[in-house]
């Protein structure tokens, strides 16, 4: 039996391939006409994210251009963005009021959950209420009304399924893709907010907080590793520059990369201030305070912090400043040992006093009474 060919579908596919070929030719032309980019390997988004500002913008930003194209294929068909280009100046001159309204329409968590659910597949109101556990359709209607009014969401006639218009899908998906590369900024914002709440965290009205509370939180994490059966020794080094190192011989924080974020577990442990932890985390509560100080808190309050991990016969290091990574997790050597070392210097504008060996020794004596099989030593002016 002969099969009937769908010439319209074949023509659409040829047009798509022609546009992609055209974009490749444009890219090749740009690379030859721009000596700055000649003979440089192509970089994926993650690599670009770690380049310096000067590397990403060799020219005046007003003269630079953003080239983009896209293709979104699903069971419903294919949506194509033909190759386009926008000058950076044009993007920076966008109407701020209108741009804020667009971002605001998606900035509410429940609205974003609705959009993500409907992007996955069209859903009716009752299905969305059940999936998102909204409780009532009234709450759903409040959000869908705003989204439909912005032409980000539509509904089939007679109360049917909600769906995202075809011409909106690709821009929304690209917004989500961009958000995935900016997720870490939410951690840094949380750290900034934490620093503004220091008086509550340390139970003091002035800006001269006790740095020992940060040290106790780091030690508490090493003790937690001991209680889990993996750490027998903790070394504390007090340095002349006001910094301190806490080193243990535990397992070491895992360094593998998380598929969901593209960041290592170690960086997540150091920066994620949410309640969910990838590794059990101890915290210290200052007397009279209502919240605990954990490892991301220590990172947030540190002018500089160096994380060193001995794991899988290698030594890894990552540097931070006020909680923000300054480097990738770098391999700096080999070792047969395991463990974690944190070297941090509290921010001088918040912690004006220095570490006191006598106070630390008293704290350690109390720890050793509770953990007699744990060895702890303090070395001053190392």
mmCIF file of C-alpha atoms in Angstrom:
data_model
loop_
_atom_site.group_PDB
_atom_site.id
_atom_site.type_symbol
_atom_site.label_atom_id
_atom_site.label_comp_id
_atom_site.label_asym_id
_atom_site.label_seq_id
_atom_site.Cartn_x
_atom_site.Cartn_y
_atom_site.Cartn_z
ATOM 1 C CA UNK A 1 0.000 0.000 0.000
ATOM 2 C CA UNK A 2 1.381 3.385 -0.965
ATOM 3 C CA UNK A 3 1.689 6.055 1.703
ATOM 4 C CA UNK A 4 0.477 9.627 1.214
ATOM 5 C CA UNK A 5 3.200 12.188 1.730
ATOM 6 C CA UNK A 6 2.492 15.329 3.753
ATOM 7 C CA UNK A 7 4.151 17.907 1.526
ATOM 8 C CA UNK A 8 3.133 20.835 3.770
ATOM 9 C CA UNK A 9 4.832 19.264 6.765
ATOM 10 C CA UNK A 10 7.943 18.502 4.721
ATOM 11 C CA UNK A 11 8.039 22.081 3.452
ATOM 12 C CA UNK A 12 7.768 23.419 7.020
ATOM 13 C CA UNK A 13 10.661 21.210 8.074
ATOM 14 C CA UNK A 14 12.781 22.398 5.138
ATOM 15 C CA UNK A 15 12.068 26.012 6.069
ATOM 16 C CA UNK A 16 13.187 25.334 9.646
ATOM 17 C CA UNK A 17 16.405 23.714 8.478
ATOM 18 C CA UNK A 18 17.032 26.596 6.069
ATOM 19 C CA UNK A 19 16.690 29.134 8.896
ATOM 20 C CA UNK A 20 19.116 27.140 11.034
ATOM 21 C CA UNK A 21 21.578 26.961 8.140
ATOM 22 C CA UNK A 22 21.218 30.706 7.621
ATOM 23 C CA UNK A 23 22.035 31.318 11.284
ATOM 24 C CA UNK A 24 25.149 29.135 11.041
ATOM 25 C CA UNK A 25 26.324 31.152 8.034
ATOM 26 C CA UNK A 26 25.713 34.421 9.936
ATOM 27 C CA UNK A 27 27.679 33.119 12.917
ATOM 28 C CA UNK A 28 30.554 32.074 10.652
ATOM 29 C CA UNK A 29 30.564 35.504 8.999
ATOM 30 C CA UNK A 30 30.599 37.245 12.382
ATOM 31 C CA UNK A 31 33.478 35.100 13.626
ATOM 32 C CA UNK A 32 35.575 35.910 10.548
ATOM 33 C CA UNK A 33 34.819 39.624 10.629
ATOM 34 C CA UNK A 34 35.523 39.908 14.369
ATOM 35 C CA UNK A 35 39.211 39.156 15.103
ATOM 36 C CA UNK A 36 38.541 39.085 18.841
ATOM 37 C CA UNK A 37 36.578 35.869 18.520
ATOM 38 C CA UNK A 38 38.736 34.201 15.836
ATOM 39 C CA UNK A 39 40.077 30.753 16.769
ATOM 40 C CA UNK A 40 38.330 30.745 20.130
ATOM 41 C CA UNK A 41 36.418 27.633 21.130
ATOM 42 C CA UNK A 42 32.687 27.945 21.545
ATOM 43 C CA UNK A 43 31.535 28.236 25.152
ATOM 44 C CA UNK A 44 28.406 26.830 26.719
ATOM 45 C CA UNK A 45 26.197 28.926 29.007
ATOM 46 C CA UNK A 46 27.717 27.527 32.199
ATOM 47 C CA UNK A 47 31.258 28.392 31.080
ATOM 48 C CA UNK A 48 30.237 31.919 30.136
ATOM 49 C CA UNK A 49 28.707 32.419 33.549
ATOM 50 C CA UNK A 50 32.149 32.233 35.152
ATOM 51 C CA UNK A 51 33.986 34.567 32.762
ATOM 52 C CA UNK A 52 34.886 38.024 33.920
ATOM 53 C CA UNK A 53 32.846 41.037 32.837
ATOM 54 C CA UNK A 54 35.691 42.293 30.660
ATOM 55 C CA UNK A 55 35.910 38.971 28.823
ATOM 56 C CA UNK A 56 32.212 38.917 28.067
ATOM 57 C CA UNK A 57 32.125 42.540 26.893
ATOM 58 C CA UNK A 58 35.249 43.449 24.944
ATOM 59 C CA UNK A 59 33.419 46.433 23.413
ATOM 60 C CA UNK A 60 31.106 49.166 24.634
ATOM 61 C CA UNK A 61 27.869 47.501 25.712
ATOM 62 C CA UNK A 62 25.863 50.043 23.735
ATOM 63 C CA UNK A 63 27.554 48.820 20.532
ATOM 64 C CA UNK A 64 27.203 45.113 21.332
ATOM 65 C CA UNK A 65 24.469 42.869 20.008
ATOM 66 C CA UNK A 66 22.567 39.882 21.318
ATOM 67 C CA UNK A 67 21.927 37.185 18.711
ATOM 68 C CA UNK A 68 19.297 34.589 19.471
ATOM 69 C CA UNK A 69 17.084 31.982 17.899
ATOM 70 C CA UNK A 70 15.050 29.111 19.227
ATOM 71 C CA UNK A 71 12.979 26.079 18.486
ATOM 72 C CA UNK A 72 10.497 24.371 20.761
ATOM 73 C CA UNK A 73 9.079 21.027 19.652
ATOM 74 C CA UNK A 74 6.254 19.239 21.439
ATOM 75 C CA UNK A 75 3.402 16.867 20.690
ATOM 76 C CA UNK A 76 1.324 19.896 19.717
ATOM 77 C CA UNK A 77 3.753 21.026 17.034
ATOM 78 C CA UNK A 78 6.861 23.152 16.651
ATOM 79 C CA UNK A 79 7.373 26.788 17.588
ATOM 80 C CA UNK A 80 10.294 28.526 15.921
ATOM 81 C CA UNK A 81 12.045 31.793 16.616
ATOM 82 C CA UNK A 82 13.822 32.826 13.452
ATOM 83 C CA UNK A 83 17.337 34.188 14.030
ATOM 84 C CA UNK A 84 17.090 37.661 15.513
ATOM 85 C CA UNK A 85 19.432 40.275 16.837
ATOM 86 C CA UNK A 86 18.948 43.098 19.323
ATOM 87 C CA UNK A 87 21.456 45.736 20.277
ATOM 88 C CA UNK A 88 22.329 45.831 23.965
ATOM 89 C CA UNK A 89 21.436 49.499 23.987
ATOM 90 C CA UNK A 90 17.975 48.646 22.693
ATOM 91 C CA UNK A 91 17.490 46.080 25.452
ATOM 92 C CA UNK A 92 18.712 48.465 28.131
ATOM 93 C CA UNK A 93 16.323 51.136 26.856
ATOM 94 C CA UNK A 94 13.241 48.936 27.267
ATOM 95 C CA UNK A 95 10.353 50.561 29.113
ATOM 96 C CA UNK A 96 11.062 49.754 32.770
ATOM 97 C CA UNK A 97 7.428 50.092 33.834
ATOM 98 C CA UNK A 98 6.214 47.622 31.228
ATOM 99 C CA UNK A 99 9.131 45.242 31.832
ATOM 100 C CA UNK A 100 8.420 45.297 35.566
ATOM 101 C CA UNK A 101 4.775 44.443 34.910
ATOM 102 C CA UNK A 102 5.783 41.432 32.821
ATOM 103 C CA UNK A 103 8.197 40.177 35.465
ATOM 104 C CA UNK A 104 5.669 40.993 38.189
ATOM 105 C CA UNK A 105 2.999 38.911 36.489
ATOM 106 C CA UNK A 106 5.293 35.894 36.842
ATOM 107 C CA UNK A 107 7.004 36.923 40.067
ATOM 108 C CA UNK A 108 4.370 35.415 42.355
ATOM 109 C CA UNK A 109 5.199 31.835 43.324
ATOM 110 C CA UNK A 110 1.699 30.463 42.756
ATOM 111 C CA UNK A 111 1.409 32.168 39.380
ATOM 112 C CA UNK A 112 4.744 30.716 38.349
ATOM 113 C CA UNK A 113 3.613 27.273 39.549
ATOM 114 C CA UNK A 114 0.463 27.626 37.436
ATOM 115 C CA UNK A 115 2.481 28.580 34.350
ATOM 116 C CA UNK A 116 4.927 25.711 34.817
ATOM 117 C CA UNK A 117 2.110 23.209 35.308
ATOM 118 C CA UNK A 118 0.258 24.365 32.200
ATOM 119 C CA UNK A 119 3.463 24.463 30.163
ATOM 120 C CA UNK A 120 3.872 20.775 30.987
ATOM 121 C CA UNK A 121 0.326 20.044 29.757
ATOM 122 C CA UNK A 122 -3.020 21.878 29.511
ATOM 123 C CA UNK A 123 -4.985 21.504 32.745
ATOM 124 C CA UNK A 124 -8.466 22.392 33.975
ATOM 125 C CA UNK A 125 -9.095 24.567 36.997
ATOM 126 C CA UNK A 126 -9.945 21.655 39.336
ATOM 127 C CA UNK A 127 -6.832 19.793 38.159
ATOM 128 C CA UNK A 128 -4.645 22.816 38.945
ATOM 129 C CA UNK A 129 -6.260 23.284 42.365
ATOM 130 C CA UNK A 130 -5.570 19.638 43.227
ATOM 131 C CA UNK A 131 -2.042 19.593 41.817
ATOM 132 C CA UNK A 132 -0.961 22.845 43.494
ATOM 133 C CA UNK A 133 -2.980 22.205 46.667
ATOM 134 C CA UNK A 134 -4.681 25.591 46.500
ATOM 135 C CA UNK A 135 -7.743 24.553 48.467
ATOM 136 C CA UNK A 136 -10.290 26.624 46.566
ATOM 137 C CA UNK A 137 -10.945 27.593 42.960
ATOM 138 C CA UNK A 138 -11.347 31.204 44.085
ATOM 139 C CA UNK A 139 -7.637 31.465 44.823
ATOM 140 C CA UNK A 140 -6.850 29.956 41.426
ATOM 141 C CA UNK A 141 -9.206 32.350 39.651
ATOM 142 C CA UNK A 142 -7.468 35.339 41.240
ATOM 143 C CA UNK A 143 -4.144 34.342 39.666
ATOM 144 C CA UNK A 144 -5.414 33.008 36.331
ATOM 145 C CA UNK A 145 -7.336 36.246 35.793
ATOM 146 C CA UNK A 146 -4.072 38.206 35.957
ATOM 147 C CA UNK A 147 -2.273 35.733 33.698
ATOM 148 C CA UNK A 148 -5.044 35.607 31.096
ATOM 149 C CA UNK A 149 -5.265 39.397 31.176
ATOM 150 C CA UNK A 150 -1.561 39.526 30.305
ATOM 151 C CA UNK A 151 -2.114 37.025 27.439
ATOM 152 C CA UNK A 152 0.202 34.553 29.136
ATOM 153 C CA UNK A 153 -2.583 32.069 29.696
ATOM 154 C CA UNK A 154 -5.760 31.137 27.837
ATOM 155 C CA UNK A 155 -8.660 28.804 28.520
ATOM 156 C CA UNK A 156 -10.728 26.612 26.249
ATOM 157 C CA UNK A 157 -14.362 27.593 25.917
ATOM 158 C CA UNK A 158 -16.939 26.608 28.536
ATOM 159 C CA UNK A 159 -14.463 26.262 31.403
ATOM 160 C CA UNK A 160 -12.103 23.908 29.636
ATOM 161 C CA UNK A 161 -8.376 23.444 30.126
ATOM 162 C CA UNK A 162 -5.966 26.304 30.576
ATOM 163 C CA UNK A 163 -3.086 26.465 28.108
ATOM 164 C CA UNK A 164 -0.179 28.724 27.156
ATOM 165 C CA UNK A 165 -0.555 30.372 23.733
ATOM 166 C CA UNK A 166 1.866 28.898 21.220
ATOM 167 C CA UNK A 167 3.680 32.195 20.595
ATOM 168 C CA UNK A 168 4.295 32.631 24.350
ATOM 169 C CA UNK A 169 5.781 29.207 25.096
ATOM 170 C CA UNK A 170 9.290 29.766 23.821
ATOM 171 C CA UNK A 171 9.818 33.161 25.526
ATOM 172 C CA UNK A 172 8.517 31.738 28.808
ATOM 173 C CA UNK A 173 10.772 28.687 28.570
ATOM 174 C CA UNK A 174 13.756 30.926 27.833
ATOM 175 C CA UNK A 175 12.877 33.028 30.886
ATOM 176 C CA UNK A 176 12.950 29.852 32.965
ATOM 177 C CA UNK A 177 16.263 28.876 31.380
ATOM 178 C CA UNK A 178 17.714 32.282 32.275
ATOM 179 C CA UNK A 179 16.322 31.960 35.791
ATOM 180 C CA UNK A 180 18.105 28.622 36.210
ATOM 181 C CA UNK A 181 21.413 30.411 35.640
ATOM 182 C CA UNK A 182 20.455 33.036 38.236
ATOM 183 C CA UNK A 183 19.158 30.725 40.955
ATOM 184 C CA UNK A 184 22.292 31.183 43.045
ATOM 185 C CA UNK A 185 21.545 34.893 43.378
ATOM 186 C CA UNK A 186 18.577 34.028 45.598
ATOM 187 C CA UNK A 187 21.066 32.511 48.068
ATOM 188 C CA UNK A 188 23.201 35.667 47.999
ATOM 189 C CA UNK A 189 20.140 37.868 48.528
ATOM 190 C CA UNK A 190 19.245 35.730 51.540
ATOM 191 C CA UNK A 191 22.765 36.240 52.897
ATOM 192 C CA UNK A 192 22.464 40.004 52.457
ATOM 193 C CA UNK A 193 19.153 39.979 54.316
ATOM 194 C CA UNK A 194 20.747 37.909 57.075
ATOM 195 C CA UNK A 195 23.503 40.486 57.560
ATOM 196 C CA UNK A 196 20.859 43.183 57.947
ATOM 197 C CA UNK A 197 19.266 41.072 60.726
ATOM 198 C CA UNK A 198 22.506 40.563 62.646
ATOM 199 C CA UNK A 199 21.166 42.234 65.786
ATOM 200 C CA UNK A 200 18.475 39.550 66.095
ATOM 201 C CA UNK A 201 20.820 36.711 65.265
ATOM 202 C CA UNK A 202 23.432 37.755 67.853
ATOM 203 C CA UNK A 203 21.004 39.343 70.331
ATOM 204 C CA UNK A 204 22.870 42.653 70.444
ATOM 205 C CA UNK A 205 21.812 46.161 69.515
ATOM 206 C CA UNK A 206 25.224 47.467 68.412
ATOM 207 C CA UNK A 207 27.422 46.450 65.478
ATOM 208 C CA UNK A 208 30.158 44.784 67.529
ATOM 209 C CA UNK A 209 29.155 41.150 67.587
ATOM 210 C CA UNK A 210 30.987 38.225 69.153
ATOM 211 C CA UNK A 211 32.969 36.327 66.462
ATOM 212 C CA UNK A 212 33.113 33.243 68.673
ATOM 213 C CA UNK A 213 29.508 32.432 67.711
ATOM 214 C CA UNK A 214 30.648 31.935 64.105
ATOM 215 C CA UNK A 215 33.499 29.708 65.266
ATOM 216 C CA UNK A 216 31.184 27.638 67.437
ATOM 217 C CA UNK A 217 28.899 26.969 64.460
ATOM 218 C CA UNK A 218 31.812 25.623 62.385
ATOM 219 C CA UNK A 219 33.043 23.475 65.272
ATOM 220 C CA UNK A 220 29.507 22.179 65.801
ATOM 221 C CA UNK A 221 29.468 20.841 62.245
ATOM 222 C CA UNK A 222 32.726 18.977 62.818
ATOM 223 C CA UNK A 223 31.313 17.561 66.060
ATOM 224 C CA UNK A 224 28.237 16.436 64.134
ATOM 225 C CA UNK A 225 30.541 14.513 61.801
ATOM 226 C CA UNK A 226 32.175 12.948 64.869
ATOM 227 C CA UNK A 227 28.820 11.869 66.258
ATOM 228 C CA UNK A 228 28.081 10.247 62.905
ATOM 229 C CA UNK A 229 31.221 8.144 63.412
ATOM 230 C CA UNK A 230 33.515 9.744 60.798
ATOM 231 C CA UNK A 231 35.606 12.345 62.629
ATOM 232 C CA UNK A 232 38.066 11.738 65.479
ATOM 233 C CA UNK A 233 40.080 14.955 65.483
ATOM 234 C CA UNK A 234 39.470 18.711 65.152
ATOM 235 C CA UNK A 235 42.307 21.233 64.856
ATOM 236 C CA UNK A 236 41.713 24.954 65.382
ATOM 237 C CA UNK A 237 44.322 27.460 64.196
ATOM 238 C CA UNK A 238 44.141 31.132 65.222
ATOM 239 C CA UNK A 239 45.978 33.263 62.652
ATOM 240 C CA UNK A 240 47.682 36.615 63.110
ATOM 241 C CA UNK A 241 45.420 38.344 60.555
ATOM 242 C CA UNK A 242 42.323 37.659 62.665
ATOM 243 C CA UNK A 243 41.157 34.638 60.694
ATOM 244 C CA UNK A 244 40.657 31.133 62.061
ATOM 245 C CA UNK A 245 40.883 27.656 60.556
ATOM 246 C CA UNK A 246 38.797 24.698 61.693
ATOM 247 C CA UNK A 247 40.013 21.420 60.242
ATOM 248 C CA UNK A 248 38.528 17.951 60.780
ATOM 249 C CA UNK A 249 39.360 14.466 59.550
ATOM 250 C CA UNK A 250 35.793 13.536 58.641
ATOM 251 C CA UNK A 251 34.503 12.401 55.281
ATOM 252 C CA UNK A 252 34.799 15.780 53.565
ATOM 253 C CA UNK A 253 31.860 17.558 51.973
ATOM 254 C CA UNK A 254 30.859 15.811 48.701
ATOM 255 C CA UNK A 255 32.065 17.644 45.617
ATOM 256 C CA UNK A 256 29.900 16.113 42.902
ATOM 257 C CA UNK A 257 27.799 18.421 40.784
ATOM 258 C CA UNK A 258 24.030 18.562 41.107
ATOM 259 C CA UNK A 259 22.194 18.163 37.811
ATOM 260 C CA UNK A 260 19.374 20.439 38.955
ATOM 261 C CA UNK A 261 21.617 23.470 39.538
ATOM 262 C CA UNK A 262 24.966 22.780 37.879
ATOM 263 C CA UNK A 263 26.669 23.592 41.185
ATOM 264 C CA UNK A 264 28.598 21.289 43.474
ATOM 265 C CA UNK A 265 27.105 19.914 46.674
ATOM 266 C CA UNK A 266 29.928 21.688 48.513
ATOM 267 C CA UNK A 267 28.927 25.106 47.138
ATOM 268 C CA UNK A 268 25.285 24.374 47.905
ATOM 269 C CA UNK A 269 26.149 23.496 51.513
ATOM 270 C CA UNK A 270 28.106 26.746 51.810
ATOM 271 C CA UNK A 271 25.468 29.042 50.290
ATOM 272 C CA UNK A 272 21.984 27.495 50.498
ATOM 273 C CA UNK A 273 20.150 29.106 53.394
ATOM 274 C CA UNK A 274 16.903 27.214 52.838
ATOM 275 C CA UNK A 275 15.626 24.661 55.328
ATOM 276 C CA UNK A 276 16.417 21.673 53.081
ATOM 277 C CA UNK A 277 19.973 20.407 53.474
ATOM 278 C CA UNK A 278 21.958 17.986 51.347
ATOM 279 C CA UNK A 279 24.156 17.223 54.332
ATOM 280 C CA UNK A 280 23.081 17.318 57.996
ATOM 281 C CA UNK A 281 24.078 20.714 59.381
ATOM 282 C CA UNK A 282 24.528 21.721 62.984
ATOM 283 C CA UNK A 283 23.893 25.277 64.101
ATOM 284 C CA UNK A 284 24.793 27.450 67.061
ATOM 285 C CA UNK A 285 22.316 29.717 68.831
ATOM 286 C CA UNK A 286 23.663 32.830 70.496
ATOM 287 C CA UNK A 287 22.284 33.328 74.018
ATOM 288 C CA UNK A 288 18.912 35.035 73.808
ATOM 289 C CA UNK A 289 18.747 34.828 70.008
ATOM 290 C CA UNK A 290 15.793 33.304 68.200
ATOM 291 C CA UNK A 291 17.599 31.787 65.203
ATOM 292 C CA UNK A 292 20.611 29.543 64.760
ATOM 293 C CA UNK A 293 23.916 30.279 63.046
ATOM 294 C CA UNK A 294 24.887 27.620 60.501
ATOM 295 C CA UNK A 295 27.589 27.258 57.840
ATOM 296 C CA UNK A 296 25.937 29.512 55.209
ATOM 297 C CA UNK A 297 25.517 32.111 57.980
ATOM 298 C CA UNK A 298 29.229 31.953 58.772
ATOM 299 C CA UNK A 299 29.946 32.384 55.067
ATOM 300 C CA UNK A 300 27.616 35.382 54.860
ATOM 301 C CA UNK A 301 29.316 37.118 57.808
ATOM 302 C CA UNK A 302 32.865 36.428 56.614
ATOM 303 C CA UNK A 303 34.888 38.998 54.732
ATOM 304 C CA UNK A 304 36.842 36.073 53.291
ATOM 305 C CA UNK A 305 36.336 32.326 53.568
ATOM 306 C CA UNK A 306 38.333 29.474 52.073
ATOM 307 C CA UNK A 307 36.829 26.002 51.868
ATOM 308 C CA UNK A 308 39.256 23.089 51.555
ATOM 309 C CA UNK A 309 38.023 19.535 51.050
ATOM 310 C CA UNK A 310 40.089 16.361 51.142
ATOM 311 C CA UNK A 311 38.063 13.847 49.212
ATOM 312 C CA UNK A 312 38.724 10.894 46.888
ATOM 313 C CA UNK A 313 42.542 11.305 47.040
ATOM 314 C CA UNK A 314 42.359 14.953 45.973
ATOM 315 C CA UNK A 315 42.417 18.344 47.674
ATOM 316 C CA UNK A 316 39.789 20.832 46.517
ATOM 317 C CA UNK A 317 39.493 24.524 47.327
ATOM 318 C CA UNK A 318 36.931 27.262 46.795
ATOM 319 C CA UNK A 319 37.198 30.885 47.946
ATOM 320 C CA UNK A 320 34.300 33.111 49.018
ATOM 321 C CA UNK A 321 33.791 36.750 49.905
ATOM 322 C CA UNK A 322 30.722 37.646 51.958
ATOM 323 C CA UNK A 323 29.232 34.335 50.851
ATOM 324 C CA UNK A 324 29.727 34.818 47.108
ATOM 325 C CA UNK A 325 32.071 32.334 45.368
ATOM 326 C CA UNK A 326 35.178 33.959 43.954
ATOM 327 C CA UNK A 327 36.431 30.794 42.265
ATOM 328 C CA UNK A 328 35.193 27.462 41.061
ATOM 329 C CA UNK A 329 35.817 24.371 43.195
ATOM 330 C CA UNK A 330 39.433 23.850 42.111
ATOM 331 C CA UNK A 331 41.661 20.791 42.449
ATOM 332 C CA UNK A 332 44.851 21.999 44.139
ATOM 333 C CA UNK A 333 46.626 18.779 45.137
ATOM 334 C CA UNK A 334 46.485 15.123 46.089
ATOM 335 C CA UNK A 335 46.184 13.473 49.489
ATOM 336 C CA UNK A 336 45.466 10.198 51.202
ATOM 337 C CA UNK A 337 43.486 11.971 53.927
ATOM 338 C CA UNK A 338 39.840 13.000 54.088
ATOM 339 C CA UNK A 339 38.175 15.918 55.821
ATOM 340 C CA UNK A 340 37.108 19.534 55.606
ATOM 341 C CA UNK A 341 38.898 22.758 56.533
ATOM 342 C CA UNK A 342 37.270 26.177 56.784
ATOM 343 C CA UNK A 343 39.387 29.308 57.089
ATOM 344 C CA UNK A 344 37.377 32.480 57.576
ATOM 345 C CA UNK A 345 37.855 36.060 58.721
ATOM 346 C CA UNK A 346 34.757 37.719 60.199
ATOM 347 C CA UNK A 347 33.674 40.995 58.607
ATOM 348 C CA UNK A 348 35.474 43.805 60.447
ATOM 349 C CA UNK A 349 32.517 46.178 60.259
ATOM 350 C CA UNK A 350 30.421 43.765 62.341
ATOM 351 C CA UNK A 351 33.022 41.887 64.419
ATOM 352 C CA UNK A 352 35.576 44.273 65.907
ATOM 353 C CA UNK A 353 36.859 41.987 68.644
ATOM 354 C CA UNK A 354 39.264 39.114 67.990
ATOM 355 C CA UNK A 355 39.189 35.447 68.909
ATOM 356 C CA UNK A 356 40.198 34.765 72.495
ATOM 357 C CA UNK A 357 42.111 31.494 73.104
ATOM 358 C CA UNK A 358 40.891 31.372 76.731
ATOM 359 C CA UNK A 359 37.220 31.599 75.714
ATOM 360 C CA UNK A 360 37.729 28.983 73.017
ATOM 361 C CA UNK A 361 39.496 26.615 75.411
ATOM 362 C CA UNK A 362 36.619 26.857 77.876
ATOM 363 C CA UNK A 363 34.127 26.041 75.094
ATOM 364 C CA UNK A 364 36.225 23.074 73.970
ATOM 365 C CA UNK A 365 36.474 21.714 77.520
ATOM 366 C CA UNK A 366 32.675 21.548 77.615
ATOM 367 C CA UNK A 367 32.601 19.780 74.247
ATOM 368 C CA UNK A 368 35.136 17.179 75.358
ATOM 369 C CA UNK A 369 33.042 16.323 78.390
ATOM 370 C CA UNK A 370 30.169 15.473 76.051
ATOM 371 C CA UNK A 371 32.445 13.792 73.472
ATOM 372 C CA UNK A 372 35.302 12.068 75.351
ATOM 373 C CA UNK A 373 36.539 10.162 72.273
ATOM 374 C CA UNK A 374 37.040 13.339 70.257
ATOM 375 C CA UNK A 375 40.459 15.051 70.149
ATOM 376 C CA UNK A 376 40.509 18.846 69.810
ATOM 377 C CA UNK A 377 43.521 21.141 69.887
ATOM 378 C CA UNK A 378 43.904 24.917 69.555
ATOM 379 C CA UNK A 379 47.039 26.479 68.052
ATOM 380 C CA UNK A 380 47.277 30.253 68.428
ATOM 381 C CA UNK A 381 49.156 32.616 66.058
ATOM 382 C CA UNK A 382 49.705 29.875 63.507
#
